Backbone as numpy.savetxt, mean C-alpha at the origin, in Angstrom:
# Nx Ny Nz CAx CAy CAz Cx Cy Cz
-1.24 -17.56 19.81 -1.34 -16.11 19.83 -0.93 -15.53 18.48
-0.12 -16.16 17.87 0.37 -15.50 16.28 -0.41 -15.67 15.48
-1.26 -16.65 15.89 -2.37 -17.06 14.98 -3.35 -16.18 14.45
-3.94 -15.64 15.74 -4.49 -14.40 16.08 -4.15 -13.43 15.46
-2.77 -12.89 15.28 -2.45 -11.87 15.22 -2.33 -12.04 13.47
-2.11 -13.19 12.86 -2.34 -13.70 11.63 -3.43 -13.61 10.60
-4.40 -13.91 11.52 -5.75 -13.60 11.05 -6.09 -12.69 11.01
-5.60 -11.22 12.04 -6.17 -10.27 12.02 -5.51 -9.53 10.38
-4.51 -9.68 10.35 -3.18 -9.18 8.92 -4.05 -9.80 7.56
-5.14 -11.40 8.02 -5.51 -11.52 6.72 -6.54 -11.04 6.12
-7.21 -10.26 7.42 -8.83 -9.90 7.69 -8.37 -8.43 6.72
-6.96 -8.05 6.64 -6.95 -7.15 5.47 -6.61 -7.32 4.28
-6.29 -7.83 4.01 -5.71 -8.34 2.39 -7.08 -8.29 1.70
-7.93 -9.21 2.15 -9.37 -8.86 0.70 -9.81 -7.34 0.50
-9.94 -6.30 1.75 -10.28 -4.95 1.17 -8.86 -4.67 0.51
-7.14 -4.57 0.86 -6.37 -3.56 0.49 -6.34 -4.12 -1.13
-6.15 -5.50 -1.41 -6.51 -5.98 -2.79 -7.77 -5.34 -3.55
-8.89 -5.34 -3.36 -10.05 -4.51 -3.95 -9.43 -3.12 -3.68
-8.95 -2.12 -2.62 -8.52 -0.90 -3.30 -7.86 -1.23 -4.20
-6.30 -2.02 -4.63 -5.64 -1.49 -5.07 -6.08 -2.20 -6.60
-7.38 -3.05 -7.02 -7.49 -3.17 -8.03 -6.65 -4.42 -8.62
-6.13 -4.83 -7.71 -4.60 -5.67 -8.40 -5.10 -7.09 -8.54
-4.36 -7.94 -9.90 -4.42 -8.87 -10.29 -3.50 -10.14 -10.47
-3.52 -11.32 -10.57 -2.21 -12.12 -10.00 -0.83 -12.10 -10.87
-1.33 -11.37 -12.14 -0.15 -11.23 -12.85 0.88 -9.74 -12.74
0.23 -9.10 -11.85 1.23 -7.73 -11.19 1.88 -8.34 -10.53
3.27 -7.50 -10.65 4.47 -7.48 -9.70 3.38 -6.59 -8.19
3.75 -7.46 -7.02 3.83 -6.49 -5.58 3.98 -6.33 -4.92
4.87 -5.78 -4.19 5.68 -5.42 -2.81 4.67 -5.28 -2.03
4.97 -5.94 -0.51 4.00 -5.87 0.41 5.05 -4.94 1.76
4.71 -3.88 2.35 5.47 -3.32 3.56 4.78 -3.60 4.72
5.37 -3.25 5.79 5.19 -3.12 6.64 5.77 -4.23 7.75
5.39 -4.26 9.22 5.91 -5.36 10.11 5.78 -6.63 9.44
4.82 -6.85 9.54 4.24 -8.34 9.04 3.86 -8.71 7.39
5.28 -8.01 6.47 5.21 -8.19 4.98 5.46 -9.73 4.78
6.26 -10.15 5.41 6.56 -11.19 5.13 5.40 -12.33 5.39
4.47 -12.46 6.50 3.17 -13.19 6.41 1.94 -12.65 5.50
2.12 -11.47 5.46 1.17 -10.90 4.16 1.19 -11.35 3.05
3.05 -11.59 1.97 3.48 -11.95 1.03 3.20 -13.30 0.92
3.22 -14.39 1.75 2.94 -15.30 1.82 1.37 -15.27 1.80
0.61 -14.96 2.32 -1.17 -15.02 2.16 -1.60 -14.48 0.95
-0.50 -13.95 0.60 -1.12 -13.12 -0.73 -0.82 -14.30 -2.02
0.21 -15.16 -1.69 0.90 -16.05 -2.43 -0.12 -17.44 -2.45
-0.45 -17.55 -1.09 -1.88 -18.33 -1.31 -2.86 -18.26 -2.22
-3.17 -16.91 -2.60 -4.74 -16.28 -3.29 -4.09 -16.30 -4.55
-2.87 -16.93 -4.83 -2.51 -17.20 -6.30 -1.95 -16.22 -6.67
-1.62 -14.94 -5.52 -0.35 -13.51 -6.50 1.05 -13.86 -6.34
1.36 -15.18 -6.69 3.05 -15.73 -6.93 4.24 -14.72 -7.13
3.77 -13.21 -7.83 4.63 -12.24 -7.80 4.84 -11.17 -6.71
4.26 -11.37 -5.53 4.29 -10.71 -4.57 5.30 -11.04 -3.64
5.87 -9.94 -3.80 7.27 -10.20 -2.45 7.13 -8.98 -1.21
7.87 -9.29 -0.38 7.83 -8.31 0.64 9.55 -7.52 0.54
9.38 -6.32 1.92 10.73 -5.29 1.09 11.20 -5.89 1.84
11.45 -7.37 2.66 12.69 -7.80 2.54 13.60 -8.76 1.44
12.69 -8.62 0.46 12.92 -9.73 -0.73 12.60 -8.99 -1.66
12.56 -7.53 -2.29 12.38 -7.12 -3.25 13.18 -6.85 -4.33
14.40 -6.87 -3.96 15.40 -6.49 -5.03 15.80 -4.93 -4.48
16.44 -4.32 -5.58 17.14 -3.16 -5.79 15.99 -2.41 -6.43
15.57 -1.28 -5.86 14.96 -0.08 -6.64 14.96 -0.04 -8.32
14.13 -0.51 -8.62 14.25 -0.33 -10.55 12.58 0.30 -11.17
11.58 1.01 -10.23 10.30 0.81 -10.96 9.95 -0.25 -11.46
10.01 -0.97 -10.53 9.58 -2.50 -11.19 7.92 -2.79 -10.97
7.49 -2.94 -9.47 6.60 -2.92 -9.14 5.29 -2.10 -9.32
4.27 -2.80 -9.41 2.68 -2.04 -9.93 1.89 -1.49 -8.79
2.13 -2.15 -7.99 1.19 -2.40 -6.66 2.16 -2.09 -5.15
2.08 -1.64 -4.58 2.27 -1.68 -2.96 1.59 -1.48 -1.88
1.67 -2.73 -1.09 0.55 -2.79 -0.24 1.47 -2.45 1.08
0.77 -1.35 1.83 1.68 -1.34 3.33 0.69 -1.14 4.54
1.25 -1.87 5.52 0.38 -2.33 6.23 1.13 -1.74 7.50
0.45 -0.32 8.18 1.39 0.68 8.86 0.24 0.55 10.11
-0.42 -0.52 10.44 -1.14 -0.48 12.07 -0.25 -0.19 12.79
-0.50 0.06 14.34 0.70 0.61 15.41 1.65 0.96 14.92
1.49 1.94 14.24 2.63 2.66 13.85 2.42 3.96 13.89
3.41 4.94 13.57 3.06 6.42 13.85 3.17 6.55 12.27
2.17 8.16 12.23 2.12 8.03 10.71 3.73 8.93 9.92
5.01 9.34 11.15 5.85 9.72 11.32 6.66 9.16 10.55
7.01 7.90 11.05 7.44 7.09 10.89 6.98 6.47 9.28
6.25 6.51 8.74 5.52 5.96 7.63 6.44 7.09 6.62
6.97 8.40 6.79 7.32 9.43 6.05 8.24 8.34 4.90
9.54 8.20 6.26 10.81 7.43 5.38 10.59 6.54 4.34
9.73 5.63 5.10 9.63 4.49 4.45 8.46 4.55 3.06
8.12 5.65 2.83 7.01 6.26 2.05 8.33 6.47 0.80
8.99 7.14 1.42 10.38 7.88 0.14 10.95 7.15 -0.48
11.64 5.72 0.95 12.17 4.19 0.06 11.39 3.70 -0.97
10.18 3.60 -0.23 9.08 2.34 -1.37 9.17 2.62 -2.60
9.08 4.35 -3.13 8.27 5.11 -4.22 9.87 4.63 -5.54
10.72 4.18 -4.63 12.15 4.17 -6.04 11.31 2.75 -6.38
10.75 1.41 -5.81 10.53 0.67 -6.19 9.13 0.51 -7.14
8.28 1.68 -7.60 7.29 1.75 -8.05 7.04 2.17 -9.39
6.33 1.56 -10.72 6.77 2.09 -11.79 5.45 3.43 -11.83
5.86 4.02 -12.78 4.95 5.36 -13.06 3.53 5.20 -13.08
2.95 4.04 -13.29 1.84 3.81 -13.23 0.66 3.29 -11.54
1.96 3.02 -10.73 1.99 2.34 -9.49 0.40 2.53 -8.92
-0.04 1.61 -7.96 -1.05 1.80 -7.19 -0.62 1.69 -5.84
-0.89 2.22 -4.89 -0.16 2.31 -3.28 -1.43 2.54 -2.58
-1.34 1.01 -1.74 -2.33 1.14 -0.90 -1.85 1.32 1.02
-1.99 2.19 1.48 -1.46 2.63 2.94 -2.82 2.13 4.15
-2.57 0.76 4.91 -3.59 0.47 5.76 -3.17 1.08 7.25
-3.37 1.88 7.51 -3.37 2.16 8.91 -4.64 2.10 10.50
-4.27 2.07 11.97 -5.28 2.47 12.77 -6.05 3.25 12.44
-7.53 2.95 12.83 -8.63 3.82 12.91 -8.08 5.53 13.07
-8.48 6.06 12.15 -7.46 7.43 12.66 -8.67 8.49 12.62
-8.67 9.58 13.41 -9.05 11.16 13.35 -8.87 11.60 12.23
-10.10 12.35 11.44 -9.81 13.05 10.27 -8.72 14.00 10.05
-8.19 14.51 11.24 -6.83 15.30 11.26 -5.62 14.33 10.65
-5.54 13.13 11.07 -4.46 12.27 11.34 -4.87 11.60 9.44
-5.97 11.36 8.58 -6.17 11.15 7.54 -5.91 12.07 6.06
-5.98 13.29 6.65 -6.02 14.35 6.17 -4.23 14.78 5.81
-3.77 14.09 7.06 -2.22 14.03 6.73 -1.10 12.96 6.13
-2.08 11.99 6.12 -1.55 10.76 5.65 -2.11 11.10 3.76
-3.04 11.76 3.53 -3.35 12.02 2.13 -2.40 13.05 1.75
-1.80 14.34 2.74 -1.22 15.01 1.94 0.38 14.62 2.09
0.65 13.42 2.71 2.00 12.95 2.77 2.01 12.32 1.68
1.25 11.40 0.86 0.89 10.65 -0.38 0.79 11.70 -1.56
-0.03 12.56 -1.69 0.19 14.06 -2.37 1.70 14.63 -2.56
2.07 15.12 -1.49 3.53 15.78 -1.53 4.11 14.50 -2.56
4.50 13.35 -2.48 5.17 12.40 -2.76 4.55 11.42 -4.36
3.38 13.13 -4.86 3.09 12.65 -6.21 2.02 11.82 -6.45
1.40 11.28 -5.36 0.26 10.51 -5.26 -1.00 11.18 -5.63
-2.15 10.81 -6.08 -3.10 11.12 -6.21 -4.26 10.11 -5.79
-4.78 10.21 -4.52 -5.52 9.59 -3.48 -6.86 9.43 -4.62
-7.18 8.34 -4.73 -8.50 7.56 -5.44 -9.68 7.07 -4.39
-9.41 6.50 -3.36 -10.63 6.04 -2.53 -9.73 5.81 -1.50
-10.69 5.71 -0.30 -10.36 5.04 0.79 -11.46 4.33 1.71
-11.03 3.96 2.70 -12.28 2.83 3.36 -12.12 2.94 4.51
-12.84 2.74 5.42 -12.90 2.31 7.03 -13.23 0.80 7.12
-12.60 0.34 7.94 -12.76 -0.89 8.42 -12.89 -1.39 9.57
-12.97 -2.44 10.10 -13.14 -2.79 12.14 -11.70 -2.83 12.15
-10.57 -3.25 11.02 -9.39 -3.11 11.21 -8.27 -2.31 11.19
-9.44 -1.10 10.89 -8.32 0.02 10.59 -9.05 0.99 9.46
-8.42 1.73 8.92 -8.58 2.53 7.85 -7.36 2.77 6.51
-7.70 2.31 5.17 -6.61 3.10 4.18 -7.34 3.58 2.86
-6.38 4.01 2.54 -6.38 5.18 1.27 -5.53 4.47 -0.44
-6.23 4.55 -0.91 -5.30 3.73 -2.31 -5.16 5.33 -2.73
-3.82 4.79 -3.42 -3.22 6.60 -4.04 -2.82 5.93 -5.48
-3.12 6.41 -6.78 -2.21 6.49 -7.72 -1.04 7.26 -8.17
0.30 6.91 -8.66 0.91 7.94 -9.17 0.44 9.09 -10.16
0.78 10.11 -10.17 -0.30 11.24 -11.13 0.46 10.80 -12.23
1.98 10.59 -12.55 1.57 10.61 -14.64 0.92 9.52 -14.79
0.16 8.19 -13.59 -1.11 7.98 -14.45 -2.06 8.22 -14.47
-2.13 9.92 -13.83 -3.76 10.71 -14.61 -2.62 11.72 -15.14
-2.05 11.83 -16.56 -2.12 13.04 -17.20 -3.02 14.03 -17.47
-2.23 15.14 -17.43 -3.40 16.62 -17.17 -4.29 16.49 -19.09
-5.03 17.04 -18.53 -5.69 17.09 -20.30 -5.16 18.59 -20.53
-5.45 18.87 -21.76 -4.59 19.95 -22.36 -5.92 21.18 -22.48
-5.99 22.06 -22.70 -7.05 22.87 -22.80 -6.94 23.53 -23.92
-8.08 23.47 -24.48 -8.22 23.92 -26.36 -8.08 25.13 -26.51
């Protein structure tokens, strides 16, 4: 039965990797229930620098990438742990948020919870496994200046 439930956690890693763009030489924190079998599958595909937040260290902007993996979960609940992650992210960060199939109401709030918190939402996807949103931090889109 874990097996199952294994496969389904790996059936996301190839899209949240293509959002988030990421390569095996980024630092990246993986969240959620099942970080720790994620970190490990991800460690398979050759990203050796990927840890999960039970193995991340102390908050320093270290990390490029965060992958969180918030199925059965409320997007409530995602607030806190949205506030923790962001000390571990450097200014340039990519944050990818996989959640349940959700109602455009329920998407619409998960983008402006990523917004409030400085994000600037780049793409997102639907999947049979769910739905997420890759967000960049905004100072890495600086504003252009106007002549």
């Amino acid at each position: 039965m874990s097996s199952l439930q294994f496969a389904t956690g790996d059936r996301i890693i190839e899209p949240m990797i293509a959002l988030a763009g990421c390569s095996p030489q980024q630092r990246i924190v993986v969240a959620g229930s099942k970080s720790m079998e994620l970190m490990l599958e991800m460690h398979r595909r050759g990203f050796s620098r990927a840890a999960s937040t039970g193995n991340c260290g102390r908050p320093a902007g270290q990390y490029d990438v965060a992958l969180v993996d918030w199925r059965r979960r409320t997007l409530l609940a995602l607030e806190p742990t949205l506030d923790w992650l962001t000390n571990f992210l450097s200014a340039r960060a990519v944050l990818v948020v996989w959640v349940d199939a959700q109602k455009e109401a329920a998407s619409q709030g998960l983008r402006a919870s990523l917004e409030r918190r400085g994000f600037v939402v780049e793409q997102g996807i639907v999947h049979q496994c769910g739905s997420a949103l890759s967000a960049r931090r905004s100072q890495a889109h600086p504003m252009q200046m106007a002549a």
